[in-house]
Short mmCIF file of C-alpha atoms in Angstrom, two decimals:
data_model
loop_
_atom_site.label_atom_id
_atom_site.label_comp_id
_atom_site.label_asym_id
_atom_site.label_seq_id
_atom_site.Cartn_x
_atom_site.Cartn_y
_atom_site.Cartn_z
CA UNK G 1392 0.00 0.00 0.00
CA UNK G 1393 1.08 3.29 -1.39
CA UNK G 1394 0.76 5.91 1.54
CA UNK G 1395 0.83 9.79 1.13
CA UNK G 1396 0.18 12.45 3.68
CA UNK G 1397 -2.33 15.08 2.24
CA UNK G 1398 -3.79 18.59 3.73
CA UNK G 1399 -7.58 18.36 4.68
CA UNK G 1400 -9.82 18.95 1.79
CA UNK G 1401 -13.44 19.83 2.07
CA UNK G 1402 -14.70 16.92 0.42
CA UNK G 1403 -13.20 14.90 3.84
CA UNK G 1404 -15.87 16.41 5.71
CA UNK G 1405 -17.43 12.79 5.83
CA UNK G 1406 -14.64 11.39 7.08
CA UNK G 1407 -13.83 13.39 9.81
CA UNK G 1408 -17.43 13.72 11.06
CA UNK G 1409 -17.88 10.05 11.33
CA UNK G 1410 -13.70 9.90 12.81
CA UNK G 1411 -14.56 12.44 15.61
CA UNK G 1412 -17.86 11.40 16.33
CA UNK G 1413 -16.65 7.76 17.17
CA UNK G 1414 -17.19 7.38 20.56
CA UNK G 1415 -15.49 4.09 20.76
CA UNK G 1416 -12.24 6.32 20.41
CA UNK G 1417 -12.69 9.11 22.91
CA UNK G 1418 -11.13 7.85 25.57
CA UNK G 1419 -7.92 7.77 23.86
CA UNK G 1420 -8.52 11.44 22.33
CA UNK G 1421 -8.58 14.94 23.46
CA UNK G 1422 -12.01 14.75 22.05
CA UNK G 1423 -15.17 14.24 24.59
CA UNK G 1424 -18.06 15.01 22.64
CA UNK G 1425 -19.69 15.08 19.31
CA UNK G 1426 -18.96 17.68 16.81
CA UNK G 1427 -20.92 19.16 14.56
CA UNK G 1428 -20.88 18.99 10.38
CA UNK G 1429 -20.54 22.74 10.56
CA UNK G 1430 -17.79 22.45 13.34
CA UNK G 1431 -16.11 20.26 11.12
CA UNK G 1432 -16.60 22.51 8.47
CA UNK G 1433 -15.31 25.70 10.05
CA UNK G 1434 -12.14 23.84 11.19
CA UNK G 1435 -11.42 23.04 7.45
CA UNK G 1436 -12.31 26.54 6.46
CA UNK G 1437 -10.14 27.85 9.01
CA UNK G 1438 -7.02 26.29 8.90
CA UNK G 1439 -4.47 27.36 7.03
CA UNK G 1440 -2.08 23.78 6.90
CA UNK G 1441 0.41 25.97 7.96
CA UNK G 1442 1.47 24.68 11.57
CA UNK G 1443 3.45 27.99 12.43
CA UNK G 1444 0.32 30.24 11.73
CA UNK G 1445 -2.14 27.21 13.20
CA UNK G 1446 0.02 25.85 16.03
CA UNK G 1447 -0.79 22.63 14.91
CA UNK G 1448 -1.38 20.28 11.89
CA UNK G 1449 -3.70 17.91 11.01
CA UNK G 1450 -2.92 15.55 7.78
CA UNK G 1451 -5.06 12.80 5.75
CA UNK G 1452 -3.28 9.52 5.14
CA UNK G 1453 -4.05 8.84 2.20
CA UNK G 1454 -3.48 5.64 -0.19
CA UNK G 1455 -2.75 5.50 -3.26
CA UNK G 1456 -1.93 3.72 -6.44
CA UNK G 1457 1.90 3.47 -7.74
CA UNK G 1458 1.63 5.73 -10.54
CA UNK G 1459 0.02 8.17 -8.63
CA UNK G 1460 2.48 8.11 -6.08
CA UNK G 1461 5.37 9.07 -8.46
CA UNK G 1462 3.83 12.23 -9.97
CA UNK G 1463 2.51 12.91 -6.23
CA UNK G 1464 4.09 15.45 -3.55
CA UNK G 1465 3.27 14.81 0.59
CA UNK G 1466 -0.13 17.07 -0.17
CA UNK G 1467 -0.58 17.30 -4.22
CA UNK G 1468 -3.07 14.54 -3.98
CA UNK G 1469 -6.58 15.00 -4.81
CA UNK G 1470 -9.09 12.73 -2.47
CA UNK G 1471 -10.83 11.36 -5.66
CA UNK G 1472 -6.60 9.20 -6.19
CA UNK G 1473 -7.44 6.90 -4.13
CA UNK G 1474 -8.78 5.94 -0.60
CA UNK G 1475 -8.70 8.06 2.95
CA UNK G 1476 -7.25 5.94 5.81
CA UNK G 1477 -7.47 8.23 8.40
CA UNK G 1478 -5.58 11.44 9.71
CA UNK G 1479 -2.45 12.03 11.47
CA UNK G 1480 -1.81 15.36 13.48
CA UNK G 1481 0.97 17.44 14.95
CA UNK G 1482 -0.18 19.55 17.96
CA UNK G 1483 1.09 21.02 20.83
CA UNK G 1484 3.24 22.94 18.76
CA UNK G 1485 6.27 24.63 20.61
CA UNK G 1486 8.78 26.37 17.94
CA UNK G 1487 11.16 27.57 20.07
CA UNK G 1488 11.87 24.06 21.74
CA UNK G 1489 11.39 22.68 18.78
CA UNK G 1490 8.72 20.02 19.71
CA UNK G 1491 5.14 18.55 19.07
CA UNK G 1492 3.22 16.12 20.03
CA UNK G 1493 1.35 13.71 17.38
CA UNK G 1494 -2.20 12.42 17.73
CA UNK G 1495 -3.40 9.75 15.03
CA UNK G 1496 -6.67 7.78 14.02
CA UNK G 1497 -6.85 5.05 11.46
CA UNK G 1498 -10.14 4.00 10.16
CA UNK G 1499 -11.29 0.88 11.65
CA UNK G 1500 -11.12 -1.40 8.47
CA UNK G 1501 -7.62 -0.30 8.21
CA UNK G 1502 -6.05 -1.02 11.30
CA UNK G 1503 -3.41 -3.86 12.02
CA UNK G 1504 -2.36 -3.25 7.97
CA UNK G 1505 0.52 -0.86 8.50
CA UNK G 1506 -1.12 2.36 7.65
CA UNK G 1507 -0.17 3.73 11.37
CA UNK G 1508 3.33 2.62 10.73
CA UNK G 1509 4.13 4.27 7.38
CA UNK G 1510 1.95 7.10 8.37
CA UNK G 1511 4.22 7.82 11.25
CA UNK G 1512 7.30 7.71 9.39
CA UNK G 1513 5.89 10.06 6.71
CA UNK G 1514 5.00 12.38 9.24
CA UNK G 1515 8.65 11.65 11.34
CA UNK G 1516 10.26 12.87 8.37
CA UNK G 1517 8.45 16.00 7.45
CA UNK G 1518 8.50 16.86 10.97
CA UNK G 1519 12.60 15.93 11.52
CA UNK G 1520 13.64 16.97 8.44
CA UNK G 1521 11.20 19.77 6.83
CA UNK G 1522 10.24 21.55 10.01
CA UNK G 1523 13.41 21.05 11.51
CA UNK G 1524 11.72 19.81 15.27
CA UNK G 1525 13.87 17.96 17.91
CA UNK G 1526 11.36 16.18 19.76
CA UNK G 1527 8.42 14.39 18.75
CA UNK G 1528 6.21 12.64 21.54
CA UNK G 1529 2.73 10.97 21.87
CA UNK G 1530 0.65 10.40 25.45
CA UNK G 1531 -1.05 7.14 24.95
CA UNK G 1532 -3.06 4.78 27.50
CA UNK G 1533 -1.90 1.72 28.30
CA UNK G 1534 -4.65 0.12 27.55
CA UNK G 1535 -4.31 0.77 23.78
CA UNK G 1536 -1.85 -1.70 23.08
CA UNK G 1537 -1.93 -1.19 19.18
CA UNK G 1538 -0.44 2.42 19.19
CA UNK G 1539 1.88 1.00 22.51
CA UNK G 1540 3.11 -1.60 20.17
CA UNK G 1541 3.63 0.55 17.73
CA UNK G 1542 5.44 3.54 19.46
CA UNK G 1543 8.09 1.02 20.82
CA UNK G 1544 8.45 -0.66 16.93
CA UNK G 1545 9.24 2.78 15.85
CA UNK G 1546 11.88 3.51 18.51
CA UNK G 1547 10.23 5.51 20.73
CA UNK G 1548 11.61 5.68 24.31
CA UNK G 1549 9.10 5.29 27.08
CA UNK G 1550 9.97 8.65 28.86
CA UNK G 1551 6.98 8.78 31.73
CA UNK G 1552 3.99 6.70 33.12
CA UNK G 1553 1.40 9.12 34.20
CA UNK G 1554 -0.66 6.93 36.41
CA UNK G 1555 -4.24 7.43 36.55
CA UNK G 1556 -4.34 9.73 33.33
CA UNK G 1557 -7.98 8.90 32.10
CA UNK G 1558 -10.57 7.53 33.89
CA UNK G 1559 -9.88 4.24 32.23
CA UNK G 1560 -5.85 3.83 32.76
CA UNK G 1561 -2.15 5.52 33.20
CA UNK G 1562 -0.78 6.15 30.14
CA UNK G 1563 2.67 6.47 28.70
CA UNK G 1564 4.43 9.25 27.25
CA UNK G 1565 6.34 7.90 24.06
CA UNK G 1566 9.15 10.59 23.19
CA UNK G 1567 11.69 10.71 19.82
CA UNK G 1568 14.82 12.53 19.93
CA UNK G 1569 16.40 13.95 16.61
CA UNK G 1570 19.69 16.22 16.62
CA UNK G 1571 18.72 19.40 14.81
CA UNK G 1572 20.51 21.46 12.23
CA UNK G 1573 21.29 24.65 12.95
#
């Protein structure tokens, strides 16, 4: 599977409604509550995709097929290329320290394929090599073995346990280190 990350288009609007409206995932989320169509909708309108004017960043992973890939830059893909897999974000944007944290959701019927993993390392390297950041990290619960498992593949150091962090479990802070250029 060909993965590209892509800036939110209008036509995800779908996506994202049912993606933040699934309840099954709020308790790993910042996210507590249903959002609107027209919430949704003012968040696309508003956002710029630029995370130093937005202070964060929200991408759609995005498959697509081989050919496309090759003519295809990390957001020069239309939605209509191929097939939306979910969305990957940078937030908690600090540019002086030079770190961020990431949030992700993969649609259900694409989890346990790889998407998370390739959609990470996409988003690694735009974010340790384009933006030039030091530190990525990621607070997950430790009940959500997928994204544990997935942190620690990637070679991301388990920094802190904050016990008690949701009503549900601690989590665990997952942090990657990168030396900058200056």
């Amino acid at each position: 599977m060909n993965i590209l990350l892509r800036k939110i288009e209008p036509s995800d609007l779908p996506f994202l409604y049912q993606w933040e409206n699934d309840a099954a995932s709020w308790a790993d989320g910042a996210n507590h509550n249903p959002l609107s169509q027209q919430d949704l909708r003012d968040y696309i309108e508003s956002t710029t995709g630029d995370i130093y004017k937005d202070g964060q960043l929200r991408l759609v992973i995005h498959s697509v097929s081989e050919a496309v890939c090759q003519r295809s830059g990390l957001s020069s893909v239309s939605p209509q290329d191929g097939l939306t897999l979910g969305c990957i974000d940078l937030f908690d944007f600090d540019p002086r320290n030079r770190r961020a944290a990431i949030g992700m959701y993969i649609a259900p019927e694409f989890r346990g394929k790889g998407v998370g993993k390739e959609a990470l390392r996409l988003l690694e390297e735009y974010a340790f090599g384009f933006l030039n950041l030091r530190v990525l990290y990621a607070v997950i619960s430790t009940k959500n073995t997928a994204c544990t498992t997935l942190y620690r593949n990637a070679g991301y150091t388990e920094s802190s346990v904050l016990p008690n962090w949701t009503l549900e479990s601690d989590a665990v802070i997952f942090t990657s280190f990168r030396p900058c250029r200056d």
